[in-house]
Short mmCIF file of N, CA and C in Angstrom, two decimals:
data_model
loop_
_atom_site.label_atom_id
_atom_site.label_comp_id
_atom_site.label_asym_id
_atom_site.label_seq_id
_atom_site.Cartn_x
_atom_site.Cartn_y
_atom_site.Cartn_z
N MET Q 1 -38.36 54.09 169.46
CA MET Q 1 -39.74 53.66 169.50
C MET Q 1 -39.95 52.72 170.68
N ARG Q 2 -41.11 52.81 171.28
CA ARG Q 2 -41.47 51.97 172.42
C ARG Q 2 -42.78 51.25 172.08
N ILE Q 3 -42.83 49.94 172.38
CA ILE Q 3 -44.03 49.16 172.08
C ILE Q 3 -44.34 48.26 173.28
N THR Q 4 -45.62 48.02 173.51
CA THR Q 4 -46.05 47.13 174.59
C THR Q 4 -46.31 45.74 174.02
N PHE Q 5 -45.61 44.77 174.57
CA PHE Q 5 -45.80 43.37 174.20
C PHE Q 5 -46.70 42.76 175.27
N VAL Q 6 -47.86 42.31 174.87
CA VAL Q 6 -48.81 41.74 175.81
C VAL Q 6 -48.48 40.26 175.97
N THR Q 7 -47.86 39.94 177.11
CA THR Q 7 -47.49 38.56 177.41
C THR Q 7 -47.24 38.42 178.91
N GLY Q 8 -47.47 37.23 179.39
CA GLY Q 8 -47.11 36.88 180.75
C GLY Q 8 -46.00 35.85 180.75
N ASN Q 9 -45.46 35.56 179.56
CA ASN Q 9 -44.44 34.53 179.40
C ASN Q 9 -43.05 35.19 179.42
N ALA Q 10 -42.32 34.97 180.51
CA ALA Q 10 -41.00 35.60 180.67
C ALA Q 10 -40.02 35.13 179.60
N GLY Q 11 -40.12 33.88 179.16
CA GLY Q 11 -39.22 33.36 178.13
C GLY Q 11 -39.44 34.06 176.80
N LYS Q 12 -40.70 34.26 176.43
CA LYS Q 12 -41.01 34.96 175.18
C LYS Q 12 -40.52 36.41 175.26
N LEU Q 13 -40.78 37.06 176.39
CA LEU Q 13 -40.35 38.44 176.56
C LEU Q 13 -38.83 38.55 176.43
N ARG Q 14 -38.10 37.64 177.07
CA ARG Q 14 -36.64 37.64 176.99
C ARG Q 14 -36.17 37.53 175.54
N GLU Q 15 -36.75 36.59 174.78
CA GLU Q 15 -36.34 36.41 173.39
C GLU Q 15 -36.68 37.62 172.54
N VAL Q 16 -37.86 38.19 172.74
CA VAL Q 16 -38.25 39.37 171.96
C VAL Q 16 -37.27 40.51 172.23
N ARG Q 17 -36.93 40.72 173.48
CA ARG Q 17 -35.97 41.79 173.82
C ARG Q 17 -34.59 41.49 173.24
N GLN Q 18 -34.16 40.23 173.25
CA GLN Q 18 -32.86 39.88 172.67
C GLN Q 18 -32.86 40.16 171.17
N ILE Q 19 -33.92 39.75 170.49
CA ILE Q 19 -33.98 39.88 169.04
C ILE Q 19 -34.09 41.34 168.62
N LEU Q 20 -34.90 42.11 169.32
CA LEU Q 20 -35.08 43.52 168.96
C LEU Q 20 -34.07 44.43 169.64
N GLY Q 21 -33.18 43.87 170.44
CA GLY Q 21 -32.22 44.65 171.21
C GLY Q 21 -31.30 45.53 170.38
N ALA Q 22 -30.95 45.10 169.18
CA ALA Q 22 -30.04 45.88 168.34
C ALA Q 22 -30.75 47.05 167.68
N SER Q 23 -32.07 47.00 167.66
CA SER Q 23 -32.82 48.10 167.03
C SER Q 23 -33.14 49.15 168.09
N ASN Q 24 -33.76 50.19 167.69
CA ASN Q 24 -34.17 51.23 168.63
C ASN Q 24 -35.59 51.01 169.12
N ILE Q 25 -36.04 49.78 169.12
CA ILE Q 25 -37.39 49.46 169.57
C ILE Q 25 -37.29 48.94 171.01
N GLU Q 26 -37.85 49.70 171.93
CA GLU Q 26 -37.88 49.29 173.33
C GLU Q 26 -39.17 48.53 173.58
N VAL Q 27 -39.05 47.41 174.27
CA VAL Q 27 -40.20 46.55 174.49
C VAL Q 27 -40.56 46.55 175.98
N ASP Q 28 -41.74 47.07 176.28
CA ASP Q 28 -42.33 46.95 177.60
C ASP Q 28 -43.25 45.74 177.54
N SER Q 29 -43.64 45.23 178.69
CA SER Q 29 -44.60 44.14 178.66
C SER Q 29 -45.71 44.39 179.65
N GLN Q 30 -46.83 43.80 179.35
CA GLN Q 30 -47.96 43.85 180.25
C GLN Q 30 -48.73 42.56 180.10
N GLU Q 31 -49.08 41.97 181.22
CA GLU Q 31 -49.88 40.76 181.18
C GLU Q 31 -51.34 41.15 181.30
N LEU Q 32 -52.15 40.68 180.39
CA LEU Q 32 -53.59 40.94 180.41
C LEU Q 32 -54.32 39.61 180.36
N ASP Q 33 -55.45 39.54 181.00
CA ASP Q 33 -56.26 38.33 180.97
C ASP Q 33 -57.17 38.39 179.74
N ILE Q 34 -56.70 37.77 178.66
CA ILE Q 34 -57.45 37.78 177.39
C ILE Q 34 -57.79 36.34 177.05
N PRO Q 35 -59.08 36.03 176.98
CA PRO Q 35 -59.44 34.66 176.59
C PRO Q 35 -58.98 34.38 175.16
N GLU Q 36 -58.45 33.18 174.96
CA GLU Q 36 -58.01 32.81 173.61
C GLU Q 36 -59.17 32.17 172.86
N VAL Q 37 -59.44 32.69 171.68
CA VAL Q 37 -60.45 32.08 170.83
C VAL Q 37 -59.89 30.78 170.29
N GLN Q 38 -60.76 29.89 169.89
CA GLN Q 38 -60.34 28.65 169.27
C GLN Q 38 -60.32 28.88 167.76
N GLY Q 39 -59.27 28.45 167.12
CA GLY Q 39 -59.19 28.61 165.68
C GLY Q 39 -57.76 28.48 165.21
N SER Q 40 -57.51 28.95 164.01
CA SER Q 40 -56.18 28.90 163.44
C SER Q 40 -55.27 29.88 164.18
N THR Q 41 -53.98 29.74 163.98
CA THR Q 41 -53.01 30.64 164.60
C THR Q 41 -53.32 32.08 164.22
N ARG Q 42 -53.65 32.30 162.97
CA ARG Q 42 -53.96 33.67 162.50
C ARG Q 42 -55.20 34.23 163.19
N GLU Q 43 -56.23 33.40 163.35
CA GLU Q 43 -57.45 33.85 164.02
C GLU Q 43 -57.19 34.16 165.49
N VAL Q 44 -56.43 33.29 166.15
CA VAL Q 44 -56.09 33.48 167.56
C VAL Q 44 -55.29 34.77 167.73
N ALA Q 45 -54.27 34.96 166.89
CA ALA Q 45 -53.40 36.16 167.00
C ALA Q 45 -54.19 37.44 166.76
N THR Q 46 -55.05 37.43 165.76
CA THR Q 46 -55.84 38.62 165.43
C THR Q 46 -56.78 38.99 166.58
N ALA Q 47 -57.51 38.01 167.08
CA ALA Q 47 -58.47 38.28 168.16
C ALA Q 47 -57.76 38.75 169.43
N LYS Q 48 -56.63 38.12 169.74
CA LYS Q 48 -55.88 38.49 170.95
C LYS Q 48 -55.37 39.93 170.85
N CYS Q 49 -54.83 40.29 169.71
CA CYS Q 49 -54.28 41.64 169.54
C CYS Q 49 -55.38 42.69 169.54
N ARG Q 50 -56.47 42.40 168.89
CA ARG Q 50 -57.59 43.35 168.84
C ARG Q 50 -58.06 43.65 170.27
N ARG Q 51 -58.23 42.61 171.07
CA ARG Q 51 -58.70 42.78 172.45
C ARG Q 51 -57.65 43.50 173.31
N ALA Q 52 -56.39 43.16 173.12
CA ALA Q 52 -55.31 43.81 173.89
C ALA Q 52 -55.27 45.31 173.62
N ALA Q 53 -55.42 45.69 172.36
CA ALA Q 53 -55.41 47.13 172.00
C ALA Q 53 -56.58 47.85 172.66
N GLU Q 54 -57.74 47.19 172.72
CA GLU Q 54 -58.90 47.79 173.39
C GLU Q 54 -58.62 47.99 174.87
N LEU Q 55 -58.07 46.96 175.53
CA LEU Q 55 -57.80 47.04 176.97
C LEU Q 55 -56.72 48.07 177.30
N LEU Q 56 -55.71 48.16 176.44
CA LEU Q 56 -54.61 49.10 176.68
C LEU Q 56 -54.96 50.51 176.22
N GLY Q 57 -55.87 50.61 175.27
CA GLY Q 57 -56.22 51.91 174.72
C GLY Q 57 -55.11 52.49 173.86
N GLY Q 58 -54.27 51.63 173.29
CA GLY Q 58 -53.17 52.11 172.47
C GLY Q 58 -52.51 50.98 171.70
N PRO Q 59 -51.38 51.29 171.08
CA PRO Q 59 -50.68 50.29 170.25
C PRO Q 59 -50.08 49.17 171.09
N CYS Q 60 -50.01 48.00 170.46
CA CYS Q 60 -49.42 46.85 171.15
C CYS Q 60 -49.09 45.76 170.14
N ILE Q 61 -48.33 44.78 170.64
CA ILE Q 61 -48.07 43.57 169.88
C ILE Q 61 -48.45 42.37 170.76
N THR Q 62 -48.89 41.32 170.10
CA THR Q 62 -49.14 40.05 170.77
C THR Q 62 -48.48 38.97 169.91
N GLU Q 63 -48.37 37.79 170.49
CA GLU Q 63 -47.74 36.70 169.77
C GLU Q 63 -48.48 35.41 170.02
N ASP Q 64 -48.57 34.59 169.01
CA ASP Q 64 -49.11 33.26 169.16
C ASP Q 64 -48.14 32.30 168.49
N THR Q 65 -47.83 31.23 169.18
CA THR Q 65 -46.87 30.26 168.68
C THR Q 65 -47.54 28.91 168.51
N ALA Q 66 -47.16 28.21 167.46
CA ALA Q 66 -47.71 26.89 167.18
C ALA Q 66 -46.56 25.92 166.89
N LEU Q 67 -46.76 24.69 167.29
CA LEU Q 67 -45.86 23.61 166.92
C LEU Q 67 -46.71 22.61 166.17
N CYS Q 68 -46.38 22.40 164.91
CA CYS Q 68 -47.25 21.65 164.00
C CYS Q 68 -46.56 20.37 163.55
N PHE Q 69 -47.23 19.24 163.76
CA PHE Q 69 -46.70 17.94 163.37
C PHE Q 69 -47.26 17.58 162.00
N GLU Q 70 -46.36 17.26 161.08
CA GLU Q 70 -46.79 16.89 159.73
C GLU Q 70 -47.74 15.68 159.75
N ALA Q 71 -47.40 14.67 160.55
CA ALA Q 71 -48.21 13.45 160.60
C ALA Q 71 -49.62 13.71 161.11
N LEU Q 72 -49.78 14.77 161.89
CA LEU Q 72 -51.09 15.10 162.48
C LEU Q 72 -51.74 16.28 161.75
N HIS Q 73 -51.29 16.52 160.52
CA HIS Q 73 -51.87 17.57 159.66
C HIS Q 73 -51.86 18.95 160.34
N GLY Q 74 -50.77 19.25 161.04
CA GLY Q 74 -50.61 20.57 161.65
C GLY Q 74 -50.98 20.65 163.13
N LEU Q 75 -51.55 19.62 163.67
CA LEU Q 75 -51.83 19.62 165.12
C LEU Q 75 -50.56 19.26 165.87
N PRO Q 76 -50.38 19.65 167.08
CA PRO Q 76 -51.27 20.40 167.94
C PRO Q 76 -51.39 21.89 167.59
N GLY Q 77 -50.51 22.41 166.75
CA GLY Q 77 -50.65 23.80 166.29
C GLY Q 77 -50.71 24.79 167.44
N PRO Q 78 -51.71 25.69 167.42
CA PRO Q 78 -51.77 26.73 168.45
C PRO Q 78 -52.12 26.18 169.84
N TYR Q 79 -52.46 24.90 169.92
CA TYR Q 79 -52.82 24.30 171.21
C TYR Q 79 -51.64 23.60 171.87
N ILE Q 80 -50.44 23.83 171.37
CA ILE Q 80 -49.25 23.14 171.86
C ILE Q 80 -49.04 23.33 173.36
N LYS Q 81 -49.32 24.51 173.89
CA LYS Q 81 -49.05 24.70 175.33
C LYS Q 81 -49.92 23.77 176.17
N TYR Q 82 -51.13 23.48 175.71
CA TYR Q 82 -52.01 22.57 176.45
C TYR Q 82 -51.53 21.13 176.30
N PHE Q 83 -51.10 20.75 175.11
CA PHE Q 83 -50.56 19.40 174.89
C PHE Q 83 -49.32 19.21 175.74
N LEU Q 84 -48.42 20.18 175.75
CA LEU Q 84 -47.18 20.08 176.52
C LEU Q 84 -47.48 19.98 178.01
N LYS Q 85 -48.40 20.78 178.49
CA LYS Q 85 -48.75 20.76 179.91
C LYS Q 85 -49.28 19.38 180.32
N GLU Q 86 -50.12 18.80 179.49
CA GLU Q 86 -50.74 17.52 179.83
C GLU Q 86 -49.85 16.31 179.55
N LEU Q 87 -49.02 16.38 178.50
CA LEU Q 87 -48.27 15.21 178.06
C LEU Q 87 -46.78 15.28 178.34
N GLY Q 88 -46.23 16.47 178.48
CA GLY Q 88 -44.79 16.63 178.65
C GLY Q 88 -44.04 16.37 177.35
N HIS Q 89 -42.73 16.55 177.40
CA HIS Q 89 -41.90 16.35 176.20
C HIS Q 89 -42.00 14.92 175.70
N ASP Q 90 -41.97 13.97 176.61
CA ASP Q 90 -42.04 12.56 176.24
C ASP Q 90 -43.35 12.25 175.53
N GLY Q 91 -44.43 12.81 176.04
CA GLY Q 91 -45.74 12.58 175.45
C GLY Q 91 -45.87 13.14 174.04
N LEU Q 92 -45.19 14.27 173.78
CA LEU Q 92 -45.21 14.83 172.42
C LEU Q 92 -44.61 13.84 171.43
N ASN Q 93 -43.52 13.18 171.85
CA ASN Q 93 -42.90 12.16 171.01
C ASN Q 93 -43.83 10.96 170.82
N LYS Q 94 -44.50 10.56 171.89
CA LYS Q 94 -45.39 9.39 171.82
C LYS Q 94 -46.57 9.63 170.89
N LEU Q 95 -46.97 10.88 170.69
CA LEU Q 95 -48.05 11.18 169.76
C LEU Q 95 -47.71 10.70 168.34
N LEU Q 96 -46.42 10.61 168.04
CA LEU Q 96 -46.00 10.26 166.68
C LEU Q 96 -45.69 8.78 166.50
N VAL Q 97 -45.82 8.00 167.57
CA VAL Q 97 -45.57 6.56 167.45
C VAL Q 97 -46.55 5.98 166.43
N GLY Q 98 -46.02 5.20 165.51
CA GLY Q 98 -46.85 4.58 164.49
C GLY Q 98 -46.93 5.37 163.19
N PHE Q 99 -46.47 6.60 163.23
CA PHE Q 99 -46.45 7.41 162.00
C PHE Q 99 -45.08 7.27 161.35
N ASP Q 100 -45.02 7.48 160.04
CA ASP Q 100 -43.75 7.32 159.33
C ASP Q 100 -42.95 8.61 159.24
N THR Q 101 -43.38 9.67 159.93
CA THR Q 101 -42.61 10.90 159.92
C THR Q 101 -42.69 11.60 161.28
N ASN Q 102 -41.58 12.23 161.63
CA ASN Q 102 -41.57 13.07 162.83
C ASN Q 102 -41.34 14.53 162.42
N ALA Q 103 -41.54 14.81 161.14
CA ALA Q 103 -41.37 16.18 160.63
C ALA Q 103 -42.36 17.12 161.31
N ALA Q 104 -41.89 18.34 161.54
CA ALA Q 104 -42.72 19.34 162.21
C ALA Q 104 -42.27 20.72 161.76
N TRP Q 105 -43.07 21.71 162.08
CA TRP Q 105 -42.64 23.08 161.87
C TRP Q 105 -43.12 23.93 163.03
N ALA Q 106 -42.29 24.89 163.36
CA ALA Q 106 -42.61 25.87 164.40
C ALA Q 106 -43.11 27.12 163.68
N LEU Q 107 -44.22 27.65 164.15
CA LEU Q 107 -44.84 28.80 163.51
C LEU Q 107 -45.10 29.87 164.57
N CYS Q 108 -44.67 31.07 164.28
CA CYS Q 108 -44.89 32.19 165.18
C CYS Q 108 -45.64 33.29 164.42
N THR Q 109 -46.66 33.81 165.05
CA THR Q 109 -47.43 34.90 164.46
C THR Q 109 -47.47 36.06 165.44
N PHE Q 110 -46.84 37.16 165.06
CA PHE Q 110 -46.94 38.40 165.83
C PHE Q 110 -48.06 39.22 165.21
N ALA Q 111 -48.81 39.89 166.05
CA ALA Q 111 -49.86 40.78 165.59
C ALA Q 111 -49.57 42.16 166.16
N TYR Q 112 -49.72 43.18 165.33
CA TYR Q 112 -49.53 44.57 165.75
C TYR Q 112 -50.84 45.32 165.52
N SER Q 113 -51.23 46.08 166.52
CA SER Q 113 -52.38 46.97 166.36
C SER Q 113 -51.94 48.37 166.75
N ALA Q 114 -52.35 49.36 165.95
CA ALA Q 114 -52.04 50.75 166.25
C ALA Q 114 -52.92 51.28 167.38
N GLY Q 115 -53.91 50.50 167.79
CA GLY Q 115 -54.78 50.90 168.89
C GLY Q 115 -56.20 50.45 168.64
N PRO Q 116 -57.11 50.79 169.56
CA PRO Q 116 -58.51 50.38 169.42
C PRO Q 116 -59.09 50.81 168.07
N GLY Q 117 -59.82 49.89 167.45
CA GLY Q 117 -60.44 50.19 166.16
C GLY Q 117 -59.55 49.96 164.96
N HIS Q 118 -58.28 49.66 165.18
CA HIS Q 118 -57.35 49.38 164.08
C HIS Q 118 -57.21 47.87 163.93
N GLU Q 119 -57.40 47.39 162.73
CA GLU Q 119 -57.29 45.96 162.47
C GLU Q 119 -55.84 45.52 162.64
N PRO Q 120 -55.60 44.45 163.41
CA PRO Q 120 -54.24 43.97 163.59
C PRO Q 120 -53.59 43.52 162.27
N ILE Q 121 -52.30 43.73 162.19
CA ILE Q 121 -51.49 43.31 161.04
C ILE Q 121 -50.63 42.15 161.53
N LEU Q 122 -50.56 41.07 160.74
CA LEU Q 122 -49.87 39.86 161.15
C LEU Q 122 -48.51 39.71 160.48
N PHE Q 123 -47.58 39.12 161.24
CA PHE Q 123 -46.21 38.86 160.77
C PHE Q 123 -45.86 37.44 161.19
N GLU Q 124 -45.63 36.57 160.20
CA GLU Q 124 -45.38 35.16 160.50
C GLU Q 124 -43.95 34.76 160.20
N GLY Q 125 -43.48 33.82 161.01
CA GLY Q 125 -42.18 33.20 160.78
C GLY Q 125 -42.32 31.70 160.98
N ARG Q 126 -41.59 30.96 160.19
CA ARG Q 126 -41.67 29.49 160.25
C ARG Q 126 -40.28 28.89 160.21
N THR Q 127 -40.09 27.84 161.00
CA THR Q 127 -38.86 27.05 160.97
C THR Q 127 -39.26 25.59 160.87
N ASP Q 128 -38.73 24.91 159.87
CA ASP Q 128 -38.99 23.49 159.70
C ASP Q 128 -38.02 22.69 160.56
N GLY Q 129 -38.44 21.49 160.92
CA GLY Q 129 -37.59 20.63 161.74
C GLY Q 129 -38.26 19.30 161.98
N ARG Q 130 -37.98 18.74 163.16
CA ARG Q 130 -38.57 17.46 163.51
C ARG Q 130 -38.67 17.32 165.02
N ILE Q 131 -39.54 16.43 165.45
CA ILE Q 131 -39.74 16.16 166.86
C ILE Q 131 -38.77 15.04 167.26
N VAL Q 132 -38.02 15.27 168.33
CA VAL Q 132 -37.02 14.32 168.81
C VAL Q 132 -37.16 14.16 170.32
N PRO Q 133 -36.59 13.07 170.88
CA PRO Q 133 -36.56 12.97 172.34
C PRO Q 133 -35.87 14.21 172.92
N ALA Q 134 -36.36 14.68 174.03
CA ALA Q 134 -35.87 15.94 174.63
C ALA Q 134 -34.37 15.92 174.86
N ARG Q 135 -33.74 17.03 174.44
CA ARG Q 135 -32.30 17.24 174.65
C ARG Q 135 -32.09 18.71 174.99
N GLY Q 136 -31.16 18.97 175.89
CA GLY Q 136 -30.82 20.34 176.24
C GLY Q 136 -31.63 20.85 177.42
N ASP Q 137 -31.47 22.13 177.67
CA ASP Q 137 -32.13 22.81 178.79
C ASP Q 137 -33.64 22.75 178.61
N GLY Q 138 -34.34 22.21 179.58
CA GLY Q 138 -35.78 22.02 179.47
C GLY Q 138 -36.64 23.09 180.08
N ARG Q 139 -36.10 24.29 180.24
CA ARG Q 139 -36.86 25.33 180.94
C ARG Q 139 -37.81 26.14 180.07
N PHE Q 140 -37.70 26.07 178.75
CA PHE Q 140 -38.55 26.92 177.93
C PHE Q 140 -39.38 26.10 176.95
N GLY Q 141 -40.58 25.81 177.37
CA GLY Q 141 -41.56 25.16 176.50
C GLY Q 141 -41.10 23.89 175.86
N TRP Q 142 -41.38 23.78 174.57
CA TRP Q 142 -41.07 22.57 173.81
C TRP Q 142 -39.71 22.64 173.11
N ASP Q 143 -38.90 23.63 173.44
CA ASP Q 143 -37.57 23.77 172.82
C ASP Q 143 -36.74 22.48 172.86
N PRO Q 144 -36.78 21.69 173.94
CA PRO Q 144 -35.94 20.49 173.98
C PRO Q 144 -36.31 19.40 172.98
N CYS Q 145 -37.54 19.41 172.46
CA CYS Q 145 -37.92 18.31 171.56
C CYS Q 145 -38.12 18.78 170.12
N PHE Q 146 -37.75 20.03 169.80
CA PHE Q 146 -37.83 20.50 168.42
C PHE Q 146 -36.42 20.72 167.88
N GLU Q 147 -36.04 19.87 166.92
CA GLU Q 147 -34.72 19.99 166.28
C GLU Q 147 -34.90 20.73 164.96
N ALA Q 148 -34.30 21.89 164.87
CA ALA Q 148 -34.42 22.71 163.66
C ALA Q 148 -33.68 22.03 162.50
N GLU Q 149 -34.29 22.12 161.34
CA GLU Q 149 -33.75 21.50 160.12
C GLU Q 149 -32.30 21.93 159.87
N ASN Q 150 -31.49 20.97 159.48
CA ASN Q 150 -30.08 21.18 159.09
C ASN Q 150 -29.20 21.71 160.20
N THR Q 151 -29.59 21.52 161.47
CA THR Q 151 -28.74 21.99 162.57
C THR Q 151 -28.22 20.85 163.43
N GLY Q 152 -28.98 19.75 163.50
CA GLY Q 152 -28.61 18.66 164.40
C GLY Q 152 -28.79 19.02 165.86
N LYS Q 153 -29.42 20.16 166.13
CA LYS Q 153 -29.62 20.62 167.51
C LYS Q 153 -31.08 20.97 167.75
N THR Q 154 -31.49 20.72 168.99
CA THR Q 154 -32.79 21.24 169.39
C THR Q 154 -32.61 22.71 169.74
N TYR Q 155 -33.72 23.44 169.76
CA TYR Q 155 -33.65 24.84 170.19
C TYR Q 155 -32.98 24.94 171.57
N ALA Q 156 -33.28 23.98 172.45
CA ALA Q 156 -32.75 24.02 173.82
C ALA Q 156 -31.24 23.80 173.87
N GLU Q 157 -30.66 23.23 172.83
CA GLU Q 157 -29.21 23.00 172.79
C GLU Q 157 -28.45 24.18 172.20
N MET Q 158 -29.17 25.13 171.66
CA MET Q 158 -28.54 26.28 170.99
C MET Q 158 -28.30 27.43 171.96
N GLN Q 159 -27.27 28.21 171.64
CA GLN Q 159 -27.06 29.48 172.34
C GLN Q 159 -28.16 30.43 171.87
N PRO Q 160 -28.57 31.39 172.70
CA PRO Q 160 -29.65 32.30 172.31
C PRO Q 160 -29.45 32.97 170.95
N GLU Q 161 -28.24 33.44 170.66
CA GLU Q 161 -27.99 34.13 169.39
C GLU Q 161 -28.20 33.19 168.20
N GLU Q 162 -27.76 31.95 168.36
CA GLU Q 162 -27.91 30.94 167.28
C GLU Q 162 -29.39 30.64 167.05
N LYS Q 163 -30.12 30.42 168.13
CA LYS Q 163 -31.55 30.12 168.01
C LYS Q 163 -32.30 31.31 167.39
N ASN Q 164 -32.03 32.50 167.86
CA ASN Q 164 -32.76 33.68 167.41
C ASN Q 164 -32.58 33.96 165.92
N LYS Q 165 -31.44 33.54 165.35
CA LYS Q 165 -31.20 33.76 163.92
C LYS Q 165 -32.07 32.87 163.03
N ILE Q 166 -32.43 31.68 163.54
CA ILE Q 166 -33.15 30.73 162.69
C ILE Q 166 -34.56 30.43 163.18
N SER Q 167 -34.90 30.92 164.35
CA SER Q 167 -36.18 30.53 164.95
C SER Q 167 -37.38 31.16 164.27
N HIS Q 168 -38.50 30.52 164.44
CA HIS Q 168 -39.79 31.02 163.97
C HIS Q 168 -40.06 32.41 164.56
N ARG Q 169 -39.73 32.60 165.82
CA ARG Q 169 -39.94 33.89 166.49
C ARG Q 169 -39.02 34.96 165.89
N GLY Q 170 -37.77 34.62 165.68
CA GLY Q 170 -36.82 35.57 165.09
C GLY Q 170 -37.24 35.99 163.70
N ARG Q 171 -37.73 35.05 162.91
CA ARG Q 171 -38.16 35.35 161.53
C ARG Q 171 -39.40 36.24 161.52
N ALA Q 172 -40.34 35.98 162.43
CA ALA Q 172 -41.54 36.83 162.50
C ALA Q 172 -41.17 38.23 163.00
N LEU Q 173 -40.29 38.30 163.98
CA LEU Q 173 -39.89 39.60 164.53
C LEU Q 173 -39.12 40.44 163.52
N GLU Q 174 -38.36 39.79 162.65
CA GLU Q 174 -37.65 40.51 161.60
C GLU Q 174 -38.64 41.27 160.72
N LYS Q 175 -39.74 40.62 160.37
CA LYS Q 175 -40.77 41.26 159.55
C LYS Q 175 -41.48 42.37 160.33
N LEU Q 176 -41.78 42.11 161.59
CA LEU Q 176 -42.44 43.12 162.43
C LEU Q 176 -41.54 44.34 162.61
N GLU Q 177 -40.27 44.10 162.89
CA GLU Q 177 -39.32 45.20 163.08
C GLU Q 177 -39.24 46.08 161.83
N GLN Q 178 -39.17 45.46 160.67
CA GLN Q 178 -39.12 46.22 159.42
C GLN Q 178 -40.37 47.08 159.26
N TYR Q 179 -41.52 46.53 159.58
CA TYR Q 179 -42.77 47.29 159.50
C TYR Q 179 -42.76 48.47 160.48
N LEU Q 180 -42.37 48.22 161.73
CA LEU Q 180 -42.37 49.29 162.73
C LEU Q 180 -41.40 50.41 162.37
N ARG Q 181 -40.26 50.05 161.78
CA ARG Q 181 -39.27 51.07 161.37
C ARG Q 181 -39.83 51.99 160.29
N ASN Q 182 -40.77 51.51 159.50
CA ASN Q 182 -41.33 52.30 158.41
C ASN Q 182 -42.58 53.07 158.79
N LEU Q 183 -43.02 52.93 160.05
CA LEU Q 183 -44.17 53.71 160.49
C LEU Q 183 -43.78 55.18 160.62
N PRO Q 184 -44.67 56.07 160.25
CA PRO Q 184 -44.37 57.49 160.43
C PRO Q 184 -44.27 57.80 161.93
N THR Q 185 -43.32 58.61 162.29
CA THR Q 185 -43.19 59.00 163.69
C THR Q 185 -44.08 60.20 163.95
N SER Q 186 -44.70 60.18 165.12
CA SER Q 186 -45.58 61.32 165.46
C SER Q 186 -44.73 62.46 166.03
N SER Q 187 -45.17 63.67 165.77
CA SER Q 187 -44.39 64.83 166.22
C SER Q 187 -44.88 65.33 167.53
#
């Protein structure tokens, strides 16, 4: 099976290919200019996938990722890339100064559409953890400041295989992969 992942993020594409690599699902990618609606992760993922399927004229997957701080009632959530761009890793930590918890969760929502006119189906994965001062390789988003629960390591300190087994993205992709494997094949 071959599927188009609509993304311009090379790090996300790399992880998706690593995670789905053992299956028979080949992942192509295409970057499309799709405005992001404001709303919950589910609303953002649904709207993005619906529009991508229209532009591509066929099946596709999209992804939306959120980093949610317990002290901030789930914010920055789906707006994390804007917070990270403006504040950096250090600034994410400073957002929690004065709060009694640094607990957080990483949330990934993949959306699949069979094509134009088909309502997207959502697949979510969540990993609990906490926000910590940046540690490890700082090349991929907020990985250096998210320490996954019961690991003692940030995502950036983990080997790809270790991260993919416990990550929010890996958990969402596991559900998506199972769904895609059960789709009827066209003759």
